Tab-separated table of C-alpha atoms (C1' of nucleotides) in Angstrom:
chain	number	residue	atom	x	y	z
P	1	MET	CA	23.743	-14.786	-5.518
P	2	ALA	CA	26.744	-12.481	-4.491
P	3	PRO	CA	28.996	-11.287	-7.921
P	4	ASP	CA	32.095	-13.227	-8.340
P	5	ARG	CA	34.828	-11.224	-6.562
P	6	VAL	CA	38.640	-10.360	-7.176
P	7	ALA	CA	40.298	-11.842	-5.007
P	8	ARG	CA	43.730	-11.078	-3.575
P	9	GLU	CA	45.587	-11.607	-0.667
P	10	ASN	CA	48.756	-10.158	0.818
P	11	THR	CA	49.188	-8.089	-2.155
P	12	GLY	CA	48.765	-4.749	-0.142
P	13	LEU	CA	46.116	-3.517	-2.276
P	14	ASP	CA	43.175	-4.752	-0.272
P	15	TRP	CA	41.676	-1.720	-0.994
P	16	LEU	CA	42.012	-1.712	-4.864
P	17	TYR	CA	40.192	-5.293	-4.944
P	18	ARG	CA	37.142	-4.769	-2.248
P	19	GLY	CA	33.960	-4.809	-3.914
P	20	VAL	CA	35.956	-5.394	-7.383
P	21	SER	CA	33.813	-7.869	-9.592
P	22	GLU	CA	36.137	-7.670	-12.386
P	23	ILE	CA	39.427	-5.697	-13.778
P	24	PHE	CA	40.821	-6.596	-17.724
P	25	PRO	CA	43.002	-7.593	-18.591
P	26	ASP	CA	44.134	-9.405	-15.661
P	27	ARG	CA	47.220	-11.943	-15.817
P	28	PRO	CA	47.659	-11.724	-12.091
P	29	ASP	CA	51.040	-13.669	-12.830
P	30	SER	CA	52.154	-10.980	-15.691
P	31	GLU	CA	55.195	-8.844	-14.605
P	32	ASP	CA	53.643	-6.875	-17.744
P	33	THR	CA	52.856	-3.627	-16.292
P	34	SER	CA	50.012	-3.600	-19.556
P	35	GLU	CA	48.279	-6.472	-18.713
P	36	ASN	CA	48.453	-6.552	-14.514
P	37	LEU	CA	46.860	-3.626	-13.060
P	38	ALA	CA	48.538	-4.470	-9.768
P	39	GLN	CA	52.241	-4.295	-11.584
P	40	ARG	CA	51.031	-1.173	-13.282
P	41	LEU	CA	50.255	0.262	-9.970
P	42	ALA	CA	53.754	-0.702	-8.220
P	43	LYS	CA	55.908	0.610	-11.125
P	44	THR	CA	54.195	3.364	-12.483
P	45	ASP	CA	56.597	6.563	-11.981
P	46	ARG	CA	53.785	9.159	-12.718
P	47	PRO	CA	50.303	9.081	-11.222
P	48	LEU	CA	47.555	6.777	-13.423
P	49	ARG	CA	44.526	8.934	-14.576
P	50	VAL	CA	41.342	7.398	-13.719
P	51	LYS	CA	38.289	8.086	-15.077
P	52	LEU	CA	34.866	7.916	-14.043
P	53	GLY	CA	32.436	8.573	-16.614
P	54	ILE	CA	28.865	10.584	-15.405
P	55	ASP	CA	25.576	11.504	-16.928
P	56	PRO	CA	24.219	14.738	-15.926
P	57	THR	CA	21.054	13.964	-16.751
P	58	GLY	CA	18.936	13.660	-13.381
P	59	ALA	CA	19.320	15.494	-10.016
P	60	GLU	CA	19.238	13.068	-7.761
P	61	ILE	CA	21.507	10.413	-7.192
P	62	HIS	CA	21.834	6.832	-4.663
P	63	VAL	CA	23.850	4.905	-2.283
P	64	GLY	CA	24.324	2.453	-5.842
P	65	HIS	CA	25.932	5.391	-8.122
P	66	SER	CA	28.186	6.644	-5.262
P	67	ILE	CA	30.082	2.969	-5.745
P	68	PRO	CA	32.470	3.660	-8.197
P	69	VAL	CA	33.024	7.120	-6.734
P	70	ARG	CA	34.015	5.370	-3.400
P	71	LYS	CA	36.968	3.533	-5.207
P	72	LEU	CA	37.309	6.695	-7.482
P	73	ARG	CA	38.322	8.279	-4.220
P	74	GLU	CA	40.497	5.265	-2.917
P	75	PHE	CA	42.525	5.663	-5.828
P	76	GLN	CA	43.043	9.397	-5.188
P	77	ASP	CA	44.384	8.321	-1.574
P	78	ALA	CA	46.638	5.628	-2.973
P	79	GLY	CA	48.041	9.293	-4.998
P	80	HIS	CA	46.392	8.563	-8.403
P	81	GLN	CA	44.498	11.304	-10.460
P	82	ALA	CA	41.120	11.489	-10.740
P	83	VAL	CA	38.915	12.224	-14.403
P	84	LEU	CA	35.519	12.859	-13.714
P	85	ILE	CA	33.766	12.986	-17.585
P	86	ILE	CA	30.510	15.056	-17.453
P	87	GLY	CA	28.777	13.672	-20.357
P	88	ASP	CA	26.909	16.998	-21.341
P	89	PHE	CA	27.743	15.626	-25.345
P	90	THR	CA	25.779	12.193	-24.278
P	91	ALA	CA	23.248	14.123	-22.295
P	92	GLN	CA	22.168	16.296	-24.703
P	93	ILE	CA	20.984	13.795	-27.057
P	94	GLY	CA	20.008	11.575	-24.669
P	95	ASP	CA	20.508	8.015	-24.401
P	96	PRO	CA	17.874	5.509	-25.228
P	97	THR	CA	19.237	2.900	-24.062
P	98	GLY	CA	16.393	0.618	-22.913
P	99	LYS	CA	13.467	1.834	-23.125
P	100	SER	CA	12.433	3.741	-26.264
P	101	GLU	CA	11.601	6.521	-23.837
P	102	VAL	CA	13.211	9.768	-25.613
P	103	ARG	CA	15.382	12.057	-22.948
P	104	LYS	CA	14.175	15.305	-23.084
P	105	GLN	CA	17.620	17.450	-24.759
P	106	LEU	CA	18.937	19.293	-22.085
P	107	THR	CA	20.190	22.541	-22.261
P	108	PRO	CA	23.887	23.836	-21.496
P	109	ALA	CA	22.787	25.500	-18.308
P	110	GLU	CA	20.928	22.432	-17.184
P	111	VAL	CA	23.459	20.239	-17.452
P	112	LYS	CA	26.069	23.091	-15.693
P	113	GLN	CA	23.146	22.808	-12.925
P	114	ASN	CA	22.839	18.920	-12.757
P	115	ALA	CA	26.510	18.790	-12.652
P	116	GLN	CA	27.289	20.758	-9.988
P	117	THR	CA	24.104	18.704	-7.688
P	118	TYR	CA	25.984	15.822	-9.001
P	119	LEU	CA	29.463	17.212	-7.363
P	120	GLU	CA	27.672	18.487	-4.211
P	121	GLN	CA	26.114	14.712	-3.710
P	122	VAL	CA	29.535	12.965	-4.170
P	123	ARG	CA	31.849	15.686	-1.862
P	124	PRO	CA	31.311	13.723	1.044
P	125	ILE	CA	32.711	11.065	-0.590
P	126	LEU	CA	35.269	12.380	-3.288
P	127	ASP	CA	38.479	14.746	-2.736
P	128	LEU	CA	36.921	17.215	-4.917
P	129	GLU	CA	40.000	19.727	-4.575
P	130	ARG	CA	41.790	17.135	-6.570
P	131	VAL	CA	39.665	16.080	-9.495
P	132	GLU	CA	39.998	16.356	-12.745
P	133	ILE	CA	36.391	17.612	-14.169
P	134	ARG	CA	35.986	17.431	-18.078
P	135	TYR	CA	33.012	18.032	-20.653
P	136	ASN	CA	32.931	15.708	-23.030
P	137	SER	CA	31.455	17.887	-25.552
P	138	GLU	CA	34.807	19.468	-25.936
P	139	TRP	CA	35.753	16.508	-28.029
P	140	LEU	CA	32.813	15.317	-29.070
P	141	SER	CA	30.609	18.267	-30.398
P	142	LYS	CA	34.197	18.670	-32.416
P	143	LEU	CA	34.115	15.440	-34.743
P	144	ASP	CA	33.279	15.610	-37.998
P	145	LEU	CA	31.486	13.059	-40.425
P	146	GLY	CA	34.525	11.857	-41.583
P	147	LYS	CA	36.101	11.435	-37.999
P	148	ILE	CA	32.656	9.889	-37.139
P	149	ILE	CA	32.301	7.231	-40.120
P	150	GLU	CA	35.728	6.772	-38.889
P	151	LEU	CA	34.938	5.617	-35.389
P	152	LEU	CA	32.322	4.246	-36.526
P	153	SER	CA	34.418	1.961	-39.039
P	154	THR	CA	36.279	0.569	-36.170
P	155	MET	CA	33.741	-1.577	-35.268
P	156	THR	CA	31.726	-4.638	-37.688
P	157	VAL	CA	27.740	-4.547	-36.600
P	158	GLY	CA	28.342	-8.082	-35.047
P	159	GLN	CA	30.548	-6.737	-32.723
P	160	MET	CA	28.048	-4.364	-30.974
P	161	LEU	CA	25.230	-6.699	-31.192
P	162	ALA	CA	27.280	-8.357	-29.283
P	163	LYS	CA	26.414	-6.055	-26.333
P	164	GLU	CA	24.233	-6.645	-23.887
P	165	GLY	CA	21.315	-5.692	-24.451
P	166	PHE	CA	21.119	-5.250	-27.877
P	167	ALA	CA	21.582	-8.384	-28.524
P	168	ASP	CA	18.422	-8.704	-26.352
P	169	ARG	CA	16.881	-6.342	-27.735
P	170	TYR	CA	17.462	-7.242	-31.055
P	171	ALA	CA	16.486	-10.759	-30.559
P	172	LYS	CA	13.191	-9.804	-29.401
P	173	GLU	CA	12.324	-7.502	-31.905
P	174	ASN	CA	12.812	-4.659	-30.375
P	175	PRO	CA	14.027	-1.533	-31.929
P	176	ILE	CA	17.154	-0.329	-32.530
P	177	PHE	CA	18.026	2.831	-33.226
P	178	LEU	CA	21.273	3.466	-35.090
P	179	HIS	CA	22.476	6.190	-33.027
P	180	GLU	CA	22.632	4.064	-30.258
P	181	PHE	CA	25.502	2.332	-31.641
P	182	LEU	CA	27.669	5.643	-31.279
P	183	TYR	CA	27.578	5.411	-27.633
P	184	PRO	CA	29.927	3.083	-26.753
P	185	LEU	CA	31.637	4.787	-29.648
P	186	MET	CA	31.534	8.170	-28.069
P	187	GLN	CA	32.015	7.100	-24.261
P	188	GLY	CA	35.435	4.886	-25.804
P	189	TYR	CA	36.834	8.268	-27.231
P	190	ASP	CA	36.279	9.562	-24.039
P	191	SER	CA	38.926	7.723	-22.663
P	192	VAL	CA	41.060	8.189	-25.919
P	193	ALA	CA	41.008	12.204	-25.283
P	194	VAL	CA	41.694	11.651	-21.499
P	195	GLN	CA	44.342	9.559	-21.859
P	196	ALA	CA	42.949	7.122	-19.263
P	197	ASP	CA	44.680	4.769	-17.647
P	198	VAL	CA	42.029	2.731	-15.764
P	199	GLU	CA	38.405	3.684	-16.463
P	200	LEU	CA	36.020	2.443	-13.522
P	201	GLY	CA	32.116	1.946	-14.116
P	202	GLY	CA	29.502	-1.335	-13.249
P	203	THR	CA	29.594	-4.206	-14.979
P	204	ASP	CA	27.269	-3.190	-16.994
P	205	GLN	CA	30.229	-0.955	-18.283
P	206	LYS	CA	32.424	-3.804	-19.414
P	207	PHE	CA	31.805	-3.116	-23.475
P	208	ASN	CA	31.949	0.094	-23.413
P	209	ILE	CA	35.124	0.047	-21.418
P	210	ALA	CA	36.644	-2.181	-23.608
P	211	VAL	CA	35.600	-0.236	-26.694
P	212	GLY	CA	37.449	2.102	-25.408
P	213	ARG	CA	40.563	0.254	-25.268
P	214	ASP	CA	40.239	-0.756	-28.447
P	215	LEU	CA	39.930	3.047	-29.586
P	216	GLN	CA	43.386	3.821	-27.211
P	217	ARG	CA	44.743	1.492	-29.479
P	218	TYR	CA	43.575	2.183	-32.709
P	219	PHE	CA	44.856	6.045	-32.102
P	220	GLY	CA	48.431	4.737	-30.426
P	221	LEU	CA	47.804	5.148	-26.840
P	222	LEU	CA	48.224	2.860	-24.218
P	223	PRO	CA	44.862	0.698	-23.604
P	224	GLN	CA	43.171	1.487	-20.333
P	225	PHE	CA	42.239	-1.136	-17.359
P	226	GLY	CA	38.695	-1.631	-17.050
P	227	LEU	CA	37.287	-1.791	-13.472
P	228	LEU	CA	34.355	-2.883	-12.887
P	229	MET	CA	32.046	-3.002	-9.593
P	230	PRO	CA	28.789	-4.776	-9.133
P	231	ILE	CA	25.836	-3.335	-10.227
P	232	LEU	CA	23.751	-2.733	-6.453
P	233	LEU	CA	20.667	-3.967	-5.652
P	234	GLY	CA	17.715	-2.006	-4.520
P	235	THR	CA	16.505	-1.908	-1.065
P	236	ASP	CA	13.580	-4.543	-2.240
P	237	GLY	CA	16.654	-7.007	-2.969
P	238	LYS	CA	15.777	-7.763	-6.482
P	239	GLU	CA	15.917	-5.217	-8.449
P	240	LYS	CA	18.694	-3.021	-9.544
P	241	MET	CA	18.818	0.527	-7.659
P	242	SER	CA	16.873	2.696	-9.278
P	243	LYS	CA	15.000	6.027	-8.954
P	244	SER	CA	12.245	4.923	-11.310
P	245	LEU	CA	11.712	1.969	-9.320
P	246	GLY	CA	11.693	3.560	-5.727
P	247	ASN	CA	14.087	0.824	-4.321
P	248	TYR	CA	16.384	3.191	-3.807
P	249	VAL	CA	18.466	5.068	-0.887
P	250	GLY	CA	19.046	8.939	-2.361
P	251	LEU	CA	22.842	10.766	-1.265
P	252	LEU	CA	20.368	13.770	-0.356
P	253	GLU	CA	17.930	12.292	1.449
P	254	GLU	CA	16.498	12.888	5.468
P	255	PRO	CA	18.512	11.139	7.492
P	256	LEU	CA	15.637	9.799	9.040
P	257	SER	CA	14.128	8.591	5.818
P	258	MET	CA	17.788	7.201	4.951
P	259	TYR	CA	18.352	5.618	7.897
P	260	SER	CA	14.953	3.669	7.525
P	261	LYS	CA	15.014	2.113	4.512
P	262	LEU	CA	18.975	1.298	5.418
P	263	GLU	CA	18.458	-0.626	8.330
P	264	LYS	CA	15.474	-2.902	6.300
P	265	THR	CA	18.030	-3.952	3.930
P	266	PRO	CA	16.891	-7.654	3.444
P	267	ASP	CA	18.997	-10.202	4.828
P	268	ASN	CA	20.740	-11.541	1.452
P	269	LEU	CA	22.280	-7.717	0.588
P	270	LEU	CA	23.964	-7.156	3.800
P	271	PRO	CA	26.999	-8.500	3.339
P	272	GLU	CA	26.683	-6.985	-0.621
P	273	TYR	CA	26.319	-3.173	0.978
P	274	PHE	CA	28.246	-3.423	3.879
P	275	GLU	CA	31.078	-4.761	1.294
P	276	LEU	CA	30.603	-1.890	-1.216
P	277	LEU	CA	29.084	1.161	0.559
P	278	THR	CA	31.170	0.686	3.602
P	279	ASP	CA	34.574	0.517	4.238
P	280	LEU	CA	33.763	-1.379	8.045
P	281	PRO	CA	35.870	-4.883	8.173
P	282	LEU	CA	33.698	-7.543	6.544
P	283	GLU	CA	34.822	-10.112	9.066
P	284	THR	CA	33.885	-8.301	12.186
P	285	LEU	CA	30.409	-7.359	11.762
P	286	PRO	CA	27.628	-8.781	14.407
P	287	GLU	CA	26.775	-12.102	14.252
P	288	ASN	CA	22.833	-10.918	14.639
P	289	PRO	CA	20.758	-10.167	11.671
P	290	ARG	CA	19.433	-7.507	12.750
P	291	ASP	CA	22.342	-5.603	14.882
P	292	ARG	CA	24.103	-5.541	11.072
P	293	GLN	CA	21.254	-3.747	9.429
P	294	LYS	CA	21.341	-1.306	12.332
P	295	LEU	CA	25.027	-1.413	11.859
P	296	LEU	CA	24.763	-0.497	8.045
P	297	ALA	CA	22.424	1.869	8.256
P	298	LEU	CA	24.376	4.265	11.297
P	299	ASN	CA	28.027	3.751	9.309
P	300	ILE	CA	26.036	5.082	5.865
P	301	VAL	CA	24.246	7.890	7.472
P	302	SER	CA	27.374	8.927	8.927
P	303	GLN	CA	29.230	9.119	5.736
P	304	TYR	CA	26.928	11.384	4.239
P	305	ARG	CA	25.490	13.377	6.860
P	306	GLY	CA	27.477	13.338	10.047
P	307	GLU	CA	27.507	10.739	12.771
P	308	GLU	CA	25.558	12.704	15.333
P	309	ALA	CA	22.708	13.342	12.650
P	310	ALA	CA	22.744	9.094	12.072
P	311	LYS	CA	22.678	8.581	15.888
P	312	LYS	CA	19.750	10.866	16.168
P	313	ALA	CA	18.042	9.297	12.883
P	314	GLN	CA	17.968	6.155	14.603
P	315	GLU	CA	16.669	6.898	17.972
P	316	ALA	CA	14.012	8.576	16.356
P	317	ALA	CA	13.710	5.113	14.057
P	318	ILE	CA	13.415	3.491	17.408
P	319	GLU	CA	10.653	5.787	18.729
P	320	LEU	CA	8.636	5.870	15.979
P	321	VAL	CA	8.054	2.197	15.770
P	322	LYS	CA	6.764	2.746	18.826
P	323	GLY	CA	4.189	4.830	18.446
P	324	ALA	CA	4.148	8.853	18.455
P	325	GLY	CA	7.387	9.586	18.466
P	326	THR	CA	7.521	12.545	20.705
P	327	THR	CA	11.496	12.855	22.000
P	328	ALA	CA	12.033	12.196	17.740
P	329	ALA	CA	10.037	14.781	17.041
P	330	ASP	CA	12.666	17.252	15.388
P	331	SER	CA	14.093	14.454	13.352
P	332	VAL	CA	10.916	13.949	11.120
P	333	PRO	CA	9.856	15.793	8.139
P	334	GLU	CA	7.176	18.867	9.221
P	335	PHE	CA	4.233	19.831	6.935
P	336	SER	CA	2.595	23.060	7.846
P	337	LEU	CA	-0.909	23.382	7.941
P	338	SER	CA	-1.167	26.771	6.599
P	339	GLU	CA	-0.906	25.215	3.348
P	340	VAL	CA	-4.363	23.454	4.023
P	341	GLN	CA	-7.054	25.450	3.779
P	342	PHE	CA	-9.753	24.988	7.478
P	343	PRO	CA	-12.368	22.869	7.683
P	344	ALA	CA	-10.466	20.404	6.133
P	345	LYS	CA	-10.782	16.388	5.300
P	346	LEU	CA	-7.994	14.501	6.714
P	347	PHE	CA	-7.359	12.034	3.440
P	348	TYR	CA	-6.849	15.510	2.040
P	349	ILE	CA	-4.109	16.177	4.606
P	350	LEU	CA	-2.964	12.941	3.643
P	351	ASN	CA	-2.124	14.190	0.295
P	352	ALA	CA	-1.399	17.604	0.651
P	353	ALA	CA	1.642	16.926	3.039
P	354	GLY	CA	2.982	14.137	0.467
P	355	LEU	CA	2.057	11.503	2.308
P	356	CYS	CA	-0.532	9.644	-0.288
P	357	LYS	CA	0.167	9.677	-3.928
P	358	SER	CA	-3.315	11.431	-3.999
P	359	GLY	CA	-6.641	12.181	-1.975
P	360	ASN	CA	-8.216	9.064	-3.022
P	361	ASP	CA	-5.507	6.728	-2.149
P	362	ALA	CA	-5.306	8.636	1.036
P	363	LYS	CA	-9.087	7.351	1.450
P	364	ARG	CA	-7.948	4.141	0.297
P	365	GLN	CA	-5.221	3.815	2.562
P	366	ILE	CA	-7.250	5.023	5.898
P	367	GLN	CA	-9.576	2.125	4.623
P	368	GLY	CA	-6.692	0.218	5.055
P	369	GLY	CA	-6.092	0.984	8.547
P	370	ALA	CA	-2.611	2.434	7.458
P	371	VAL	CA	-2.798	5.908	8.984
P	372	ARG	CA	-2.285	6.761	12.121
P	373	LEU	CA	-2.627	10.208	13.851
P	374	ASP	CA	0.162	10.240	16.973
P	375	GLY	CA	-0.122	6.527	16.604
P	376	GLU	CA	-4.150	6.109	16.905
P	377	ARG	CA	-5.073	3.814	13.821
P	378	ILE	CA	-7.887	6.051	11.712
P	379	GLU	CA	-10.728	4.913	11.194
P	380	GLN	CA	-13.116	6.970	9.567
P	381	VAL	CA	-12.769	7.436	6.283
P	382	ASP	CA	-14.148	10.911	6.246
P	383	LEU	CA	-12.677	12.244	9.396
P	384	GLY	CA	-12.164	15.852	9.112
P	385	PHE	CA	-11.133	19.477	11.475
P	386	ASP	CA	-12.409	22.399	11.318
P	387	ALA	CA	-9.300	23.616	12.782
P	388	PRO	CA	-5.323	23.667	12.717
P	389	THR	CA	-5.277	23.613	16.510
P	390	GLU	CA	-6.728	20.845	16.933
P	391	LEU	CA	-3.549	18.793	14.741
P	392	ALA	CA	-0.717	21.150	15.280
P	393	GLY	CA	2.014	19.391	17.213
P	394	ARG	CA	1.045	15.992	16.074
P	395	THR	CA	3.325	13.061	14.085
P	396	LEU	CA	0.530	11.960	11.227
P	397	SER	CA	1.842	8.676	9.834
P	398	VAL	CA	0.958	6.221	6.880
P	399	GLY	CA	2.339	2.608	7.469
P	400	LYS	CA	5.803	2.304	8.671
P	401	ASN	CA	7.779	4.477	6.851
P	402	ARG	CA	5.730	7.487	6.266
P	403	PHE	CA	5.766	10.281	8.765
P	404	VAL	CA	5.327	14.219	9.432
P	405	ARG	CA	5.015	16.420	11.973
P	406	LEU	CA	1.593	18.331	11.634
P	407	VAL	CA	3.067	22.741	12.784
P	408	THR	CA	0.604	25.409	11.963
Q	1	G	C1'	9.447	2.647	-50.655
Q	2	G	C1'	5.719	-2.186	-51.118
Q	3	G	C1'	3.219	-6.258	-48.196
Q	4	U	C1'	1.729	-7.826	-43.523
Q	5	C	C1'	1.004	-7.982	-37.886
Q	6	G	C1'	0.543	-4.602	-33.759
Q	7	G	C1'	0.077	0.293	-30.641
Q	8	U	C1'	-4.664	-1.048	-23.812
Q	9	G	C1'	-4.060	1.493	-17.447
Q	10	C	C1'	3.414	1.083	-13.559
Q	11	C	C1'	4.709	-3.675	-16.674
Q	12	C	C1'	2.897	-7.761	-19.744
Q	13	G	C1'	-1.645	-9.205	-21.430
Q	14	A	C1'	-7.508	-10.148	-22.291
Q	15	G	C1'	-11.446	-7.689	-23.959
Q	16	U	C1'	-14.452	-6.800	-29.928
Q	17	G	C1'	-21.271	-2.319	-29.728
Q	18	G	C1'	-24.202	-1.452	-24.836
Q	19	U	C1'	-24.425	-2.887	-16.500
Q	20	U	C1'	-18.555	-1.926	-15.281
Q	21	A	C1'	-12.223	3.023	-15.068
Q	22	A	C1'	-12.197	-2.334	-18.137
Q	23	U	C1'	-11.081	-10.426	-16.769
Q	24	G	C1'	-6.246	-11.894	-15.040
Q	25	G	C1'	-1.239	-11.839	-13.985
Q	26	G	C1'	3.519	-9.171	-12.392
Q	27	G	C1'	4.603	-4.858	-9.550
Q	28	G	C1'	3.433	-1.375	-5.874
Q	29	C	C1'	1.182	0.201	-1.084
Q	30	G	C1'	-1.378	-1.565	3.227
Q	31	G	C1'	-3.009	-5.062	6.985
Q	32	A	C1'	-1.650	-9.934	10.223
Q	33	C	C1'	2.436	-12.180	11.292
Q	34	U	C1'	7.769	-11.178	12.050
Q	35	G	C1'	13.628	-9.605	13.591
Q	36	U	C1'	10.888	-2.794	11.380
Q	37	A	C1'	13.244	-8.904	7.382
Q	38	A	C1'	11.760	-13.698	4.739
Q	39	A	C1'	7.856	-16.805	3.354
Q	40	U	C1'	2.767	-16.552	4.056
Q	41	C	C1'	-2.425	-15.007	4.149
Q	42	C	C1'	-5.736	-11.342	3.707
Q	43	G	C1'	-7.253	-5.930	1.192
Q	44	C	C1'	-6.285	-1.459	-1.763
Q	45	U	C1'	-3.950	-0.417	-6.593
Q	46	G	C1'	-7.330	6.454	-12.718
Q	47	C	C1'	-8.158	11.908	-11.274
Q	48	G	C1'	-10.968	15.966	-8.103
Q	49	U	C1'	-11.409	17.823	-0.226
Q	50	A	C1'	-17.760	17.623	-3.886
Q	51	A	C1'	-20.749	18.555	-8.025
Q	52	G	C1'	-18.125	15.967	-11.215
Q	53	C	C1'	-13.717	14.642	-14.994
Q	54	U	C1'	-10.738	12.273	-17.879
Q	55	A	C1'	-8.793	6.928	-19.955
Q	56	C	C1'	-7.898	1.611	-23.782
Q	57	G	C1'	-1.660	5.945	-30.622
Q	58	C	C1'	-3.398	10.418	-32.592
Q	59	U	C1'	-7.640	13.319	-35.887
Q	60	A	C1'	-12.100	13.090	-37.432
Q	61	G	C1'	-16.455	9.943	-38.069
Q	62	U	C1'	-20.861	6.385	-37.518
Q	63	U	C1'	-24.432	4.670	-33.716
Q	64	C	C1'	-29.044	6.676	-28.622
Q	65	G	C1'	-24.723	4.424	-27.243
Q	66	A	C1'	-17.286	2.716	-29.131
Q	67	A	C1'	-11.334	0.316	-26.421
Q	68	U	C1'	-14.741	-2.129	-29.750
Q	69	C	C1'	-16.766	-0.278	-36.538
Q	70	U	C1'	-15.165	3.662	-41.150
Q	71	A	C1'	-11.139	7.118	-42.817
Q	72	G	C1'	-6.257	9.705	-42.509
Q	73	C	C1'	-2.436	10.610	-39.361
Q	74	C	C1'	1.939	8.819	-36.250
Q	75	C	C1'	4.488	4.729	-34.290
Q	76	G	C1'	7.227	0.082	-34.271
Q	77	G	C1'	8.028	-5.068	-35.457
Q	78	C	C1'	8.546	-8.835	-39.459
Q	79	C	C1'	9.189	-9.799	-44.874
Q	80	C	C1'	10.165	-7.864	-49.751
Q	81	A	C1'	13.002	-4.072	-52.590
RNA sequence: GGGUCGGUGCCCGAGUGGUUAAUGGGGGCGGACUGUAAAUCCGCUGCGUAAGCUACGCUAGUUCGAAUCUAGCCCGGCCCA
C-alpha cells in the first residue's frame, strides 16, 4: 500500500530521498548531471532553481499540501533557490480537472489575498525570506495565439490522452474540454519562464512536469528534474486528503482539533504520515500504535503551533475523552450564548454553535445519543433552557470530536 | 449542423400520474464494542427553535393531483457530417 520509494544509502542525501516516490530522469549510476540529480547537486556551481507551483484558489490548505513545501524547505536548507509559482493565471481560467464543475473566476484581488493566506500558512515550514515568488500571469497573459498554437503543436492528442485522468474520462465517455489540454502546457511553460532545474509535485503531477521538460528542451533550455512525492491519504485512510471529502487536517486549525484528528490516524497510515509530515527518525518510533499516534499528533501540532500549544492540546484531548473537560477548558473553542435568543431549545443551540449541520440534524444527534452536556448524555430531544445562566461555563459536545464551551 | 440516448437527493442508481422527502447501494454522522483504531452490529442521513417551506436540469403547460404526461430551452454522451 505504501508507495514505492526511491531508496539510496550513504549518499549524504538522505534528506533528498526521504518521502520521495520518484525522481526523473533517474540514472543512479550515471555521472551525467542531466540525468542524475545527485550528481547535479554535487557538481553544480550555482544554487539550483527549485520550482513549486501552487493554486491560489482555496483559502485553507492542509498537511497534504505541506509535503512538497517541506521538501522545498529542505532544498533551501541545502542552499538552493526556492521558486514559488502562484498560478494566478491558471486560477482565473479555472481548472475543470475531474468534475466538470466550473470554478468561479477569481479577481486579481482575490488571487492576491489567497496567495497571501497561503504564504501565511506555509510560514512555519518555509523560509519566506529566501523564496522567489512569481505569478504566472506575468508570462502566460502575454502569450498570443501564435505562441499558443506553437505550444500546442509540440504535443499530439495521443500524448495528451495518455495522461491519467484524461484517459479515464475519455474511456468513461465523460466530457473533456479542449482548454484542459492547455493546462499541462501552461504549467510546463512556467518551467521555461523561470528556468527551473527541479520541479516538485505530487505523483499526479508527473505528466505536467514531464511536459515542462519537453518544453524546456523545445526552447533550448536544460530540462528540469521532476521530484514526485506521494499523494497523502486522508484521515479516513481511504481517499486522498481533501477538504471537500472532510478527511483533512488543516494548517490553520485549532491545536486541539488538529491534535484530535491526528491522534486517530489509522494504523496503516502511520508510517506514511511520519515519513512525509515529520522529520522524526523512522527507526526509533514507539512500538505501541497508540503511542505512535500520540507522538505523531504532538509532533505535527508542534510544527505549526509550537510545542507548548501542542502539549496543551494533548492534555485537553485526554480530559475531554474522560468526560467534561475542566482543566482543559481553555483549549476548547468557545461559543457565546449571546448569539442565542432565550428561551432556546438545545438543538437550536447545537446548530448555532456550529456543532451540527442544522437544527434538524441536531435533533437527530440527540436522538442518537450523541449529545452530552458536561459529559452527561442528553436524552430529551426537546430540552430547552430559559436563560443563558443555566448553560454558562458548561461544555457541550457532539460525538467524540466536537466540543464547545458555552460562555455568556 | 443532423440522428439518438440521457440529466433524480453528497455520489451511484431505482422509480414512470396519486398514502410517502422519493426503493437500494456507497459515503457521511452517531451509538455499542475497542486502542479515541480496524473489523463487526445497530440507528440516523432535506430546511425551518414553530406554523410551515423547498426538492427529481430550467421554464411554461395538461391534470383534483406530476419526478413521472406535453412544449420550448439549457447541458452532456454516442453515431453521422
